[in-house]
Short mmCIF file of C-alpha atoms and ligand atoms in Angstrom, two decimals:
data_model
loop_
_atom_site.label_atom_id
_atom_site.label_comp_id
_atom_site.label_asym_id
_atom_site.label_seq_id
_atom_site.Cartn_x
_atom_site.Cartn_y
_atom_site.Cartn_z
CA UNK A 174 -59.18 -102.93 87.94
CA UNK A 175 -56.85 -105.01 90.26
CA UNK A 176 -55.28 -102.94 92.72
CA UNK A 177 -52.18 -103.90 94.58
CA UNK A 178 -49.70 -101.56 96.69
CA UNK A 179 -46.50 -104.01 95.69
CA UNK A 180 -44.02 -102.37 93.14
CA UNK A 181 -45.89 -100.32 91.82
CA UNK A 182 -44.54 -96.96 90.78
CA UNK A 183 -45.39 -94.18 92.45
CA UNK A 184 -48.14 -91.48 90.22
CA UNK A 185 -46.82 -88.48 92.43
CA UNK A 186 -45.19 -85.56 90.20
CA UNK A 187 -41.61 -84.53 91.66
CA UNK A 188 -41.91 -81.71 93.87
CA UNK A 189 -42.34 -78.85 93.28
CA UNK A 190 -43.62 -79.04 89.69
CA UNK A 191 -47.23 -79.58 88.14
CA UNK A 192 -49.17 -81.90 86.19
CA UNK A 193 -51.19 -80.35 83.74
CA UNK A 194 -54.76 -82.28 83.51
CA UNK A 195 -56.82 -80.86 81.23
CA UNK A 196 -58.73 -78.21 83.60
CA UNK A 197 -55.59 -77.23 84.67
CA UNK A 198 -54.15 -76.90 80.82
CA UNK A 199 -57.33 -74.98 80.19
CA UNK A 200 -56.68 -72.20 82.78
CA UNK A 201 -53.36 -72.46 81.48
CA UNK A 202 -54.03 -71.48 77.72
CA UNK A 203 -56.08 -68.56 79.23
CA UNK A 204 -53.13 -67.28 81.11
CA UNK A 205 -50.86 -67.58 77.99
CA UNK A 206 -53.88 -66.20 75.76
CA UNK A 207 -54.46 -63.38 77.81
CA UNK A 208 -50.68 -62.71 78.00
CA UNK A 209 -49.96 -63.07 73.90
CA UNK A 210 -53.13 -60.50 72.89
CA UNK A 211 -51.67 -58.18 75.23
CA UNK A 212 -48.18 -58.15 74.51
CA UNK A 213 -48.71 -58.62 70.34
CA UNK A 214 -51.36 -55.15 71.33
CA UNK A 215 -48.23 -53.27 71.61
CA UNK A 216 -46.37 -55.05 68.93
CA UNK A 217 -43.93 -57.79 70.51
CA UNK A 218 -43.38 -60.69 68.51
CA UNK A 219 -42.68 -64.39 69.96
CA UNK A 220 -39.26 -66.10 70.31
CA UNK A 221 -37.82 -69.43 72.03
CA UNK A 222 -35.07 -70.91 72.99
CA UNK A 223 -34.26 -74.37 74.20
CA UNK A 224 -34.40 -75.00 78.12
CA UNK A 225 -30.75 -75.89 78.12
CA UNK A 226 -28.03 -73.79 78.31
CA UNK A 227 -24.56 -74.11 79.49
CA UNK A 228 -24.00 -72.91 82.72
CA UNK A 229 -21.36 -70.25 82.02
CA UNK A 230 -24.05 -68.48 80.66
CA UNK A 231 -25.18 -67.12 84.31
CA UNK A 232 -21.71 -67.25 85.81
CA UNK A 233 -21.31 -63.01 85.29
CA UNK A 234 -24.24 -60.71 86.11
CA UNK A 235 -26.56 -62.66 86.82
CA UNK A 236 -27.50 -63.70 90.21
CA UNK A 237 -25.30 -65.44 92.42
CA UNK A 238 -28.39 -66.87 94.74
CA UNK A 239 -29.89 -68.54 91.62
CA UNK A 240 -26.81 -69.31 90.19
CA UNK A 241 -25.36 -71.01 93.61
CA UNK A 242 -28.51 -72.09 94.95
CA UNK A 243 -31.25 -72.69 92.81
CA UNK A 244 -29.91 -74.31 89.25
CA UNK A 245 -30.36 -77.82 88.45
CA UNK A 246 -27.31 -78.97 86.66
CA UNK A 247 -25.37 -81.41 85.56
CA UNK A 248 -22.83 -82.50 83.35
CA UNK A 249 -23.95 -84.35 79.80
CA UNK A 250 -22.14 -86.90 78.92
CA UNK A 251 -19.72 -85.00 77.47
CA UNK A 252 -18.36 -83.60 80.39
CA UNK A 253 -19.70 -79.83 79.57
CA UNK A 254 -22.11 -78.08 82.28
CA UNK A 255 -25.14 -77.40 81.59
CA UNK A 256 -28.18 -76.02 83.40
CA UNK A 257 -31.76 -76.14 82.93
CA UNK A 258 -32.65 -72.70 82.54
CA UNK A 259 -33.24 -70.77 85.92
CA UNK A 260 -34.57 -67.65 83.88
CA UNK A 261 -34.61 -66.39 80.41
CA UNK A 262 -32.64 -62.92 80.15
CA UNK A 263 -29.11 -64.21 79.39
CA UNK A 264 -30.25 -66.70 77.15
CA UNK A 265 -32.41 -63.45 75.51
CA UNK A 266 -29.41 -61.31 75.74
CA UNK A 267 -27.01 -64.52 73.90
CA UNK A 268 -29.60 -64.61 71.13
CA UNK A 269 -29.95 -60.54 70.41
CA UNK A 270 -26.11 -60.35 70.37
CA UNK A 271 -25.18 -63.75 68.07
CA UNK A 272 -27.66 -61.73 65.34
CA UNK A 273 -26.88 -58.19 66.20
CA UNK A 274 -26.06 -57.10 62.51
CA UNK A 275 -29.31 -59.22 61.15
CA UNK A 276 -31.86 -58.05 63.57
CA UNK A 277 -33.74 -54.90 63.33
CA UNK A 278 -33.62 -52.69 66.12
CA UNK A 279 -35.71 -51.36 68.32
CA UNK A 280 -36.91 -55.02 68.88
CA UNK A 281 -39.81 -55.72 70.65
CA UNK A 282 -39.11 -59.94 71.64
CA UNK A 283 -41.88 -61.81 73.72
CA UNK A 284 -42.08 -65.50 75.21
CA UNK A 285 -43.10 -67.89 77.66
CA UNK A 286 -40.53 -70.58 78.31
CA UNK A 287 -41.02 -72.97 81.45
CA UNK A 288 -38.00 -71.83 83.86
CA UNK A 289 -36.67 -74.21 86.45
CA UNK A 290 -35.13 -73.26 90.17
CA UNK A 291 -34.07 -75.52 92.99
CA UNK A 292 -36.52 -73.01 95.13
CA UNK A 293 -38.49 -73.82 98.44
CA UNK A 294 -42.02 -74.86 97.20
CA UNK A 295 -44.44 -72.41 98.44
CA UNK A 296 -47.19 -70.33 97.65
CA UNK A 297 -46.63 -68.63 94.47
CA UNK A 298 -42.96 -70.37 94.13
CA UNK A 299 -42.35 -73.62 92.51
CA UNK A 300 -39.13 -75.27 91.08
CA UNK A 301 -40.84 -75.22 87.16
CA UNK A 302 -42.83 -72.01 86.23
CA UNK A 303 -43.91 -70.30 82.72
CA UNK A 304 -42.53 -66.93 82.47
CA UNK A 305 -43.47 -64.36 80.36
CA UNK A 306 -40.84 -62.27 78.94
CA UNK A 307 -41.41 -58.96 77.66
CA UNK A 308 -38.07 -57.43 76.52
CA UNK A 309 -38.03 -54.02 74.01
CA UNK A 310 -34.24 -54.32 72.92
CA UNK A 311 -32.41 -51.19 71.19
CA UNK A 312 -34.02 -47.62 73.28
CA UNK A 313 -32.11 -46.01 75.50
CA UNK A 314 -35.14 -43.08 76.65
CA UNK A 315 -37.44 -43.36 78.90
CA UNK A 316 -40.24 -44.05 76.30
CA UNK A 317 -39.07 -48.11 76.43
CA UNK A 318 -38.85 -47.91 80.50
CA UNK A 319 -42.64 -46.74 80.36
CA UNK A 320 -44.05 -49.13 77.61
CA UNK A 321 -42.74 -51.98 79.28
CA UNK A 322 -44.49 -50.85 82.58
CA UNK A 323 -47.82 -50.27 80.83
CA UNK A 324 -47.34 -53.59 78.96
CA UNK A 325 -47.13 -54.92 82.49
CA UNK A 326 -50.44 -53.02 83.69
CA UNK A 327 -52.23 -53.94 80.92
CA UNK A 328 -51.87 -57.50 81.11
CA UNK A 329 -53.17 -57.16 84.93
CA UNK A 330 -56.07 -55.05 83.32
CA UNK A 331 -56.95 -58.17 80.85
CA UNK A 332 -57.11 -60.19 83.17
CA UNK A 333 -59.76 -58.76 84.73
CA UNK A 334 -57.99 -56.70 87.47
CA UNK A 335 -58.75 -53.19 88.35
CA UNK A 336 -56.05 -50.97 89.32
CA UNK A 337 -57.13 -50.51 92.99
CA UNK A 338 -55.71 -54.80 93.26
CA UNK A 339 -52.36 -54.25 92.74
CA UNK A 340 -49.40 -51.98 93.06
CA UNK A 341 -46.44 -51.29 90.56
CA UNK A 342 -43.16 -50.67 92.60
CA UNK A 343 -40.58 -48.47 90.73
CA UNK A 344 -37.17 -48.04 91.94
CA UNK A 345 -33.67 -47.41 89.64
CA UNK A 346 -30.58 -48.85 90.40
CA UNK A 347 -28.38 -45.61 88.81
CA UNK A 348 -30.34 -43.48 91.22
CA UNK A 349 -29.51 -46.00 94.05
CA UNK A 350 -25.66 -45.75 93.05
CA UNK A 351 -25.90 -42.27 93.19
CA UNK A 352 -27.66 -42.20 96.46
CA UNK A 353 -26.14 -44.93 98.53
CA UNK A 354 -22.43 -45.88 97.03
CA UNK A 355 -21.25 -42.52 96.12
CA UNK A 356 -23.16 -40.47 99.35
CA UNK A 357 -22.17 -43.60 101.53
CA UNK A 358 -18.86 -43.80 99.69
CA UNK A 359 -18.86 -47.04 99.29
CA UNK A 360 -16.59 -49.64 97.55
CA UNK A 361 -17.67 -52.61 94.74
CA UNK A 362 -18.00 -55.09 97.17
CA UNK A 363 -19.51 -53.36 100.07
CA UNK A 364 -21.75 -52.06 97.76
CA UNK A 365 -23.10 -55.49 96.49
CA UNK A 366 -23.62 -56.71 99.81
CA UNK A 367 -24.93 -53.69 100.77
CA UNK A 368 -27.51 -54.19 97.69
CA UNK A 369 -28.51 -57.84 98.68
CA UNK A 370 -29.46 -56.63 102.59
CA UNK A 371 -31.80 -53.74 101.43
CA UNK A 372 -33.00 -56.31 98.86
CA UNK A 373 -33.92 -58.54 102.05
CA UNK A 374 -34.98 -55.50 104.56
CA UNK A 375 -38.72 -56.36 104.32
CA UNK A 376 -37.67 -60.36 105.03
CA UNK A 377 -35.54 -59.51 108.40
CA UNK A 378 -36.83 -57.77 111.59
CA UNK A 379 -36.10 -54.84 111.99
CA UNK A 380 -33.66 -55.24 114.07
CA UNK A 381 -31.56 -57.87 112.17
CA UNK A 382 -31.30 -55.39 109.64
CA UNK A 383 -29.80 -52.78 111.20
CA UNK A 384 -27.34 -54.74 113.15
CA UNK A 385 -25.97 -56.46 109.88
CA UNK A 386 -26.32 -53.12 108.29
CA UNK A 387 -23.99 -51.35 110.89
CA UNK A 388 -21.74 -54.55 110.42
CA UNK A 389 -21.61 -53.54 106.62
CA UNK A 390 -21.42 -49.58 106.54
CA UNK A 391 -20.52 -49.13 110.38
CA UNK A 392 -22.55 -47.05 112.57
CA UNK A 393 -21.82 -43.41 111.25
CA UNK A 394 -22.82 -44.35 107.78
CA UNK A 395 -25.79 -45.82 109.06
CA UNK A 396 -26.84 -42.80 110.70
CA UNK A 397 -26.05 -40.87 107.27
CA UNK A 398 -28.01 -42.89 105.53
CA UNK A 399 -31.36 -42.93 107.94
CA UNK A 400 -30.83 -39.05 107.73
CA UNK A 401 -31.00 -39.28 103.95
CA UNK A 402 -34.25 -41.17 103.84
CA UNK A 403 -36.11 -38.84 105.47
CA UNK A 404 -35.27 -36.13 102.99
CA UNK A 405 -37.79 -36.45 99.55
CA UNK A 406 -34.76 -36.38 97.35
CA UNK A 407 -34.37 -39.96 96.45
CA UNK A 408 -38.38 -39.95 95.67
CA UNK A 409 -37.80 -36.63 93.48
CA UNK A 410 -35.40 -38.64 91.25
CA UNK A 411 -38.32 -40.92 90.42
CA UNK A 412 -41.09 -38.43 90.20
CA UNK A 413 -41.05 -37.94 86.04
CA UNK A 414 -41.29 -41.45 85.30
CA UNK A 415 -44.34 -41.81 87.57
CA UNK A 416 -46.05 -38.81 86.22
CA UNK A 417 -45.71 -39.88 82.83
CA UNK A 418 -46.92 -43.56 83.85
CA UNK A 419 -49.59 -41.72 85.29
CA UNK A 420 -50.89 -39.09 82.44
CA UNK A 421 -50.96 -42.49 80.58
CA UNK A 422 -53.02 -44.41 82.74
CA UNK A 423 -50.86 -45.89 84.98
CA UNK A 424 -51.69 -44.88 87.98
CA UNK A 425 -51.19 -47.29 90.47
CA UNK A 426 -47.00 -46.92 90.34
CA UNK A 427 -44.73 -45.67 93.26
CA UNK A 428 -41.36 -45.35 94.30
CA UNK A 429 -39.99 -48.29 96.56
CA UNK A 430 -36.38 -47.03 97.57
CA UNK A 431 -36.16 -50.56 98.69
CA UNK A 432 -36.73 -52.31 95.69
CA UNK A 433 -33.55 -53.84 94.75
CA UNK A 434 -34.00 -57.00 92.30
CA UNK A 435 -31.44 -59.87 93.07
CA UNK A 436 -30.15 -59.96 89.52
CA UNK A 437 -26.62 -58.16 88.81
CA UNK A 438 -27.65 -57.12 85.60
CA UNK A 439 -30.07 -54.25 86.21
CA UNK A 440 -28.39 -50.64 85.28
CA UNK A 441 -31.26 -48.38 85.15
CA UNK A 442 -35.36 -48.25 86.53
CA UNK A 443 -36.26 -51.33 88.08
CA UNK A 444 -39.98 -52.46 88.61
CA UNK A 445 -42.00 -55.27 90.73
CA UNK A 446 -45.39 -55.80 90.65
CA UNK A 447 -47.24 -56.95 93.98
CA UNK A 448 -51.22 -57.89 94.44
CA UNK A 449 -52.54 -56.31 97.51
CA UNK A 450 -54.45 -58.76 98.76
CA UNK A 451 -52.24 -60.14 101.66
CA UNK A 452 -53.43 -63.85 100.23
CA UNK A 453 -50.35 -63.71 97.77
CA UNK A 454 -47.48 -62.39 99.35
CA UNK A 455 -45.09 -63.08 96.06
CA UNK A 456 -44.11 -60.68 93.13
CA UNK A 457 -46.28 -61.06 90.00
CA UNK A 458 -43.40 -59.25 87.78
CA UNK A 459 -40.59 -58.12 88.07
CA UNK A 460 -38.29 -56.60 85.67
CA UNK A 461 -35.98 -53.57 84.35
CA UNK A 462 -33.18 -51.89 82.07
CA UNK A 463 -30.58 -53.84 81.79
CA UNK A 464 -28.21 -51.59 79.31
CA UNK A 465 -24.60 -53.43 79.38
CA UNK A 466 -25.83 -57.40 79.27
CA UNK A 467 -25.77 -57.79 75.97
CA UNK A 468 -21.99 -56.09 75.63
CA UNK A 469 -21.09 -59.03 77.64
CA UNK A 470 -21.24 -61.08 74.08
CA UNK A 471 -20.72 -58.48 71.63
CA UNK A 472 -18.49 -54.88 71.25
CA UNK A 473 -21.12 -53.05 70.14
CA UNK A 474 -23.65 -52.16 73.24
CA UNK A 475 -27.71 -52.75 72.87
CA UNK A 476 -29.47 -51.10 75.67
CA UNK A 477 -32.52 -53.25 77.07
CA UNK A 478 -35.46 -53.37 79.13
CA UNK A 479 -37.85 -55.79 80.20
CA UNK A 480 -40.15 -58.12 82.99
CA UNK A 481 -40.78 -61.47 83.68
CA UNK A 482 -44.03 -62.39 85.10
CA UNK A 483 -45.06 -66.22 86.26
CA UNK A 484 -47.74 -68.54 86.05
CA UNK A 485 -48.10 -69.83 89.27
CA UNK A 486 -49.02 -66.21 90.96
CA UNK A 487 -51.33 -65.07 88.66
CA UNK A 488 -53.11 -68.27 88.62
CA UNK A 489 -53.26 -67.27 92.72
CA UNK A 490 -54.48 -64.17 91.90
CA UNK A 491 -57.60 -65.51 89.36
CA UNK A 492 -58.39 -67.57 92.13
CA UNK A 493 -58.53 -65.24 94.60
CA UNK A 494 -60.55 -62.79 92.91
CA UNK A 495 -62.56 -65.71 91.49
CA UNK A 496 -61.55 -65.04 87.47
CA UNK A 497 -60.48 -67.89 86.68
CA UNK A 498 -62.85 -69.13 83.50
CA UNK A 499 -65.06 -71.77 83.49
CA UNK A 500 -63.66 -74.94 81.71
CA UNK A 501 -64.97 -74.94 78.16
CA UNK A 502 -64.53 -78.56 76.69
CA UNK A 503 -62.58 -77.88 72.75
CA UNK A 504 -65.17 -79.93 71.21
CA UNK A 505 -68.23 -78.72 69.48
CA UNK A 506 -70.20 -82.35 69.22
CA UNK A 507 -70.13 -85.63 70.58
CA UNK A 508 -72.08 -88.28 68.39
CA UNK A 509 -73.64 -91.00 69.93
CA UNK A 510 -73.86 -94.51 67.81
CA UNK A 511 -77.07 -95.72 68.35
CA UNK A 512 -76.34 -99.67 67.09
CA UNK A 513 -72.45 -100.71 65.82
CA UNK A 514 -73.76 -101.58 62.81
CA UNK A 515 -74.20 -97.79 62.46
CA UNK A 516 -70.30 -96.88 63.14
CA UNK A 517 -68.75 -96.29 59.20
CA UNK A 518 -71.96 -94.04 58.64
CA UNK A 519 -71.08 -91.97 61.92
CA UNK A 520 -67.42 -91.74 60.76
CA UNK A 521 -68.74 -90.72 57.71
CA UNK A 522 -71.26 -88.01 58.98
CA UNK A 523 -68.52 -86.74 61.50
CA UNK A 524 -65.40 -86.25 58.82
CA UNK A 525 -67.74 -84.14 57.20
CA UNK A 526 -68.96 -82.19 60.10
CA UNK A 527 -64.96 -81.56 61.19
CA UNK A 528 -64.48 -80.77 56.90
CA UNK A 529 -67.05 -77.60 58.07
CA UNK A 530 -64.60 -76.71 60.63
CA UNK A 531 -66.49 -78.26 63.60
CA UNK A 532 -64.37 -80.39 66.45
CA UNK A 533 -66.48 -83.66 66.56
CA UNK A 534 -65.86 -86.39 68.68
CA UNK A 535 -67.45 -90.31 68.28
CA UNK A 536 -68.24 -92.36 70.88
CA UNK A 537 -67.46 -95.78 70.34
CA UNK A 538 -68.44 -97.60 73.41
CA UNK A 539 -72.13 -98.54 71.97
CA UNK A 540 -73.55 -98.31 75.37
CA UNK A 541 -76.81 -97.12 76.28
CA UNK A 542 -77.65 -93.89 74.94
CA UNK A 543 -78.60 -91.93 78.31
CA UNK A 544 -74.49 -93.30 78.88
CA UNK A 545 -73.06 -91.72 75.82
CA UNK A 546 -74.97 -88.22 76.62
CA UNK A 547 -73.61 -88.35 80.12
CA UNK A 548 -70.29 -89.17 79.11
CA UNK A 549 -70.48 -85.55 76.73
CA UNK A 550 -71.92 -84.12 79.87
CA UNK A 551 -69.09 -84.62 81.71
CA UNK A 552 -66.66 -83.71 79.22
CA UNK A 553 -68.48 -80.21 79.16
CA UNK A 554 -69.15 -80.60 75.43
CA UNK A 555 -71.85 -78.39 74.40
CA UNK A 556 -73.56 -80.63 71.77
CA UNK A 557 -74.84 -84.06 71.40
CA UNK A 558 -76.49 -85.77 68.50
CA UNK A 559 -77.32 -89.66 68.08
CA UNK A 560 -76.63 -91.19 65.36
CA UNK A 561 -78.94 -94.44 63.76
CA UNK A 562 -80.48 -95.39 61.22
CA UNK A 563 -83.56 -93.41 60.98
CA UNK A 564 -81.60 -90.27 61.22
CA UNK A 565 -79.30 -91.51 58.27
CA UNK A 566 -82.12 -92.29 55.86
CA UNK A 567 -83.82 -89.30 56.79
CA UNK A 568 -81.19 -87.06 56.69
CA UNK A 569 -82.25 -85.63 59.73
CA UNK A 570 -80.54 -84.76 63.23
CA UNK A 571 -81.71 -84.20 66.71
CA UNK A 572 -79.36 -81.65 68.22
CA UNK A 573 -79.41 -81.49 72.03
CA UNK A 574 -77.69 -78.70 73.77
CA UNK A 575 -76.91 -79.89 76.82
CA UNK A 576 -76.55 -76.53 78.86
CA UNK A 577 -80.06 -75.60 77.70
CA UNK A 578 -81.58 -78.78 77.12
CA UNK A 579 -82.95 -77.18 73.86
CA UNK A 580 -83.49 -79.63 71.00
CA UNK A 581 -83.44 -78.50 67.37
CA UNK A 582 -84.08 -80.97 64.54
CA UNK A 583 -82.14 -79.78 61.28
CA UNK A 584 -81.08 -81.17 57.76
CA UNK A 585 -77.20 -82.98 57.78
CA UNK A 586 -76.05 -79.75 56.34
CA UNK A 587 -77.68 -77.35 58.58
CA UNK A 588 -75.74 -78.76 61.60
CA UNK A 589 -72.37 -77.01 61.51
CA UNK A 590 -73.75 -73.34 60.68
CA UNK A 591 -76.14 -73.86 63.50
CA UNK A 592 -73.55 -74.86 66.19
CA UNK A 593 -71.10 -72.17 65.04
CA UNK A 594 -73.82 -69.59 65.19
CA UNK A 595 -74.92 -70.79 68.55
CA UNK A 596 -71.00 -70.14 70.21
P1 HAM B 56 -37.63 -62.65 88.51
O1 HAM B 56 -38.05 -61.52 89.40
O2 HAM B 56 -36.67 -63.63 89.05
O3 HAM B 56 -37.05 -61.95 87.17
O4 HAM B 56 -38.90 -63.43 88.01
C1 HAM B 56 -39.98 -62.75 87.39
C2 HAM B 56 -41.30 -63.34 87.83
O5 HAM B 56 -41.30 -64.75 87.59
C3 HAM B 56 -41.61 -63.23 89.32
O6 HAM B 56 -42.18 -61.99 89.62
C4 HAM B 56 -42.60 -64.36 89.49
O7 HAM B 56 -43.88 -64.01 88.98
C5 HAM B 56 -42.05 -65.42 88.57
N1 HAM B 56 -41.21 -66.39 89.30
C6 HAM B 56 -39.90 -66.33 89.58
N2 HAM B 56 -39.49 -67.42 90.25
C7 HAM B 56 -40.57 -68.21 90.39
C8 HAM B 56 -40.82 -69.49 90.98
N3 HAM B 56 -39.84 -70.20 91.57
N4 HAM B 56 -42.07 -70.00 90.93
C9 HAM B 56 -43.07 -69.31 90.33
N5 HAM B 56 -42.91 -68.11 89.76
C10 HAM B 56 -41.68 -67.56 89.79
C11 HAM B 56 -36.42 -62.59 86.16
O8 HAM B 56 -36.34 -63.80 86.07
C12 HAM B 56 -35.86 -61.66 85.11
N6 HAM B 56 -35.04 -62.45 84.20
C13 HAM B 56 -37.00 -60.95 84.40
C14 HAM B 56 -36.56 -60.02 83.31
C15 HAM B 56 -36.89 -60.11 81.99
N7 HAM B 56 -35.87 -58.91 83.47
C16 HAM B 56 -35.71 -58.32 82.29
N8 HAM B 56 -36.31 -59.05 81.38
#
């Protein structure tokens, strides 16, 4: 290979986003896989969208940082703006309300777009991630609120977490209202930015906090309110939900009268999901009711509840916990061509291996044969047979397995029951 460092083009991705080689793509599918048996356990059904979306979309209730700071767009060359999406609930909420009167309701929507957001790259936070999306779309009770959390748990319990690994942080933003605006008395827009500083209270010293937050609500207030979190009230108001979470199974779920969530368009319980190992800092999920979204686009008004959950922290989280499966190559054989003259018979014997619904690949190079098997070996494929002319007039195949070393000599047609069996 000639190798020279003038105008060539660079092979680094752009920042912040991945290449998918095919270990990685592999660890990827089990993510997804792991996340689709789960969700379809309880019933949801998949949806997608495209990753486009015009950027009026976001400009009400959702959330101002993204929409300010974090959305790649642009204009297309028809002048109209458009962004590449920065998450997936408006566009879910668009879709619901355009086929309202088609739809049957409650729905129960899943799926895993890739999500883009101009963020710092960091652990856990990239500018492209897959997000799952669990939304149950037409309950108002409680019963959707808790199904979505165990949906949540489960999938951490799939993946091969126990309980004691993570923690499930409940808070509700009509209890909040009723706490903090009305108690506090405060207006719309105090309020908001009142919202966005307890959202960021466990990112500032303590100190910083309180001296914006005196700024905000002035220094009376702020005594009121420290005097109100020292009562149990606001954690009585979230006491059922966590009960019932917890004569279900759910037991690792508390009240975080911090939790906030930066998105506008919460109106009810509100949920993140953290791992406890100080390793990975990040939420896993995060998600909650959002009852008036949907009335944005349409009269009539669909309540809704839901999470998001990424890629890029759980994969942090199967690593640190050492989950993460082994790479498993998709093929079940590799045939080795013993002499070229040999290749049409090879082609012939593999079409009608794949006809038995085995994945066969042929290696063409007609090296040696100790090449051909280490070529397999490094592709992780579990089964090698040669292919020459003695084995075509007899009819007769040496299988290797090349995680055992095991040999078994069988009949053309005994080959594809045999590997199947030995899966
Ligand atoms: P979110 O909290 O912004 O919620 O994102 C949900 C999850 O997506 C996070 O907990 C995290 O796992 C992952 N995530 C977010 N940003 C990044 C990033 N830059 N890099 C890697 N992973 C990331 C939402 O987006 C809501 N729309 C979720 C929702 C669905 N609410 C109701 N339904």
């Amino acid at each position: 290979m000639k190798v020279s460092n003038n105008n060539k083009v660079s092979t680094a991705s752009y920042k912040g986003v991945r290449d998918f080689y095919p270990d990685d793509q592999f660890i990827q599918n089990h993510i997804f896989r792991v996340m689709k048996d789960t969700v379809e356990s309880f019933g949801y059904t998949e949806y997608s969208a495209s990753i486009l979306e015009p950027e009026a979309l976001y400009q009400s209730k959702s959330s101002e940082e993204i929409l300010k700071e974090q959305t790649y767009s642009f204009k297309d060359r028809g002048g109209r703006d458009i962004v590449l999406r920065p998450e997936m609930t408006p566009t879910t909420a668009r879709m619901i309300a355009a086929k309202c009167r088609e739809l049957s309701f409650p729905a129960r929507w899943y799926s895993i777009p890739n999500i883009f957001r101009y963020e710092r790259p960091q652990r856990g936070r990239l500018r492209e991630h897959w997000q799952l999306n669990v939304d149950l779309i037409g309950l108002r009770g409680q019963e959707a609120d808790i199904e979505i959390i165990r949906v949540a748990h489960a999938i951490m319990l799939n993946f091969g977490l126990s309980e004691d690994m993570f923690e499930i942080r409940i808070n509700d933003r009509a209890v909040l209202e009723s706490h903090y605006k009305k108690r506090l008395d405060l207006d719309d827009d105090t309020y908001k930015a009142f919202l966005s500083l307890l959202d960021k209270k466990d990112k500032l010293d303590s100190e910083k906090y309180q001296t914006s937050m005196t700024e905000l609500i002035g220094l009376s207030k702020f005594d009121e309110m420290e005097k109100m979190n020292e009562t149990r009230s606001y954690e009585d108001s979230l006491k059922e939900i966590i009960e019932t979470l917890s004569s279900k199974g759910v037991r690792n779920a508390f009240c975080d009268k911090h939790l906030v969530r930066g998105f506008e368009y919460y109106t009810g319980v509100i949920f993140e999901i953290y791992d406890k190992n100080p390793a990975n800092k990040r939420s896993l999920f995060g998600g909650g009711r959002y009852d008036d979204l949907i009335s944005l686009f349409e009269p009539e008004s669909i309540p809704a509840v839901g999470f998001g959950m990424g890629d890029v922290g759980i994969r942090d989280v199967l690593e640190t916990y050492e989950l993460v499966p082994e790479y498993r190559s998709p093929s079940d054989l590799y045939i080795c061509i013993l002499e070229s003259r040999m290749r049409d018979g090879a082609d012939n014997f593999a079409d009608k291996l794949r006809s038995k619904g085995l994945k066969v690949a042929v290696d063409y190079t007609y090296k040696k044969i100790s090449h051909q098997v280490r070529k397999a070996d490094r592709d992780k494929i579990p089964f090698v047979v040669c292919f020459g002319e003695e084995e075509f007039l007899s009819n007769t195949y040496k299988i290797k397995n090349l995680a055992s070393g095991e040999e078994h000599q069988l009949k053309a047609d005994e080959i594809a029951l045999f590997i199947k069996n030995s899966k």
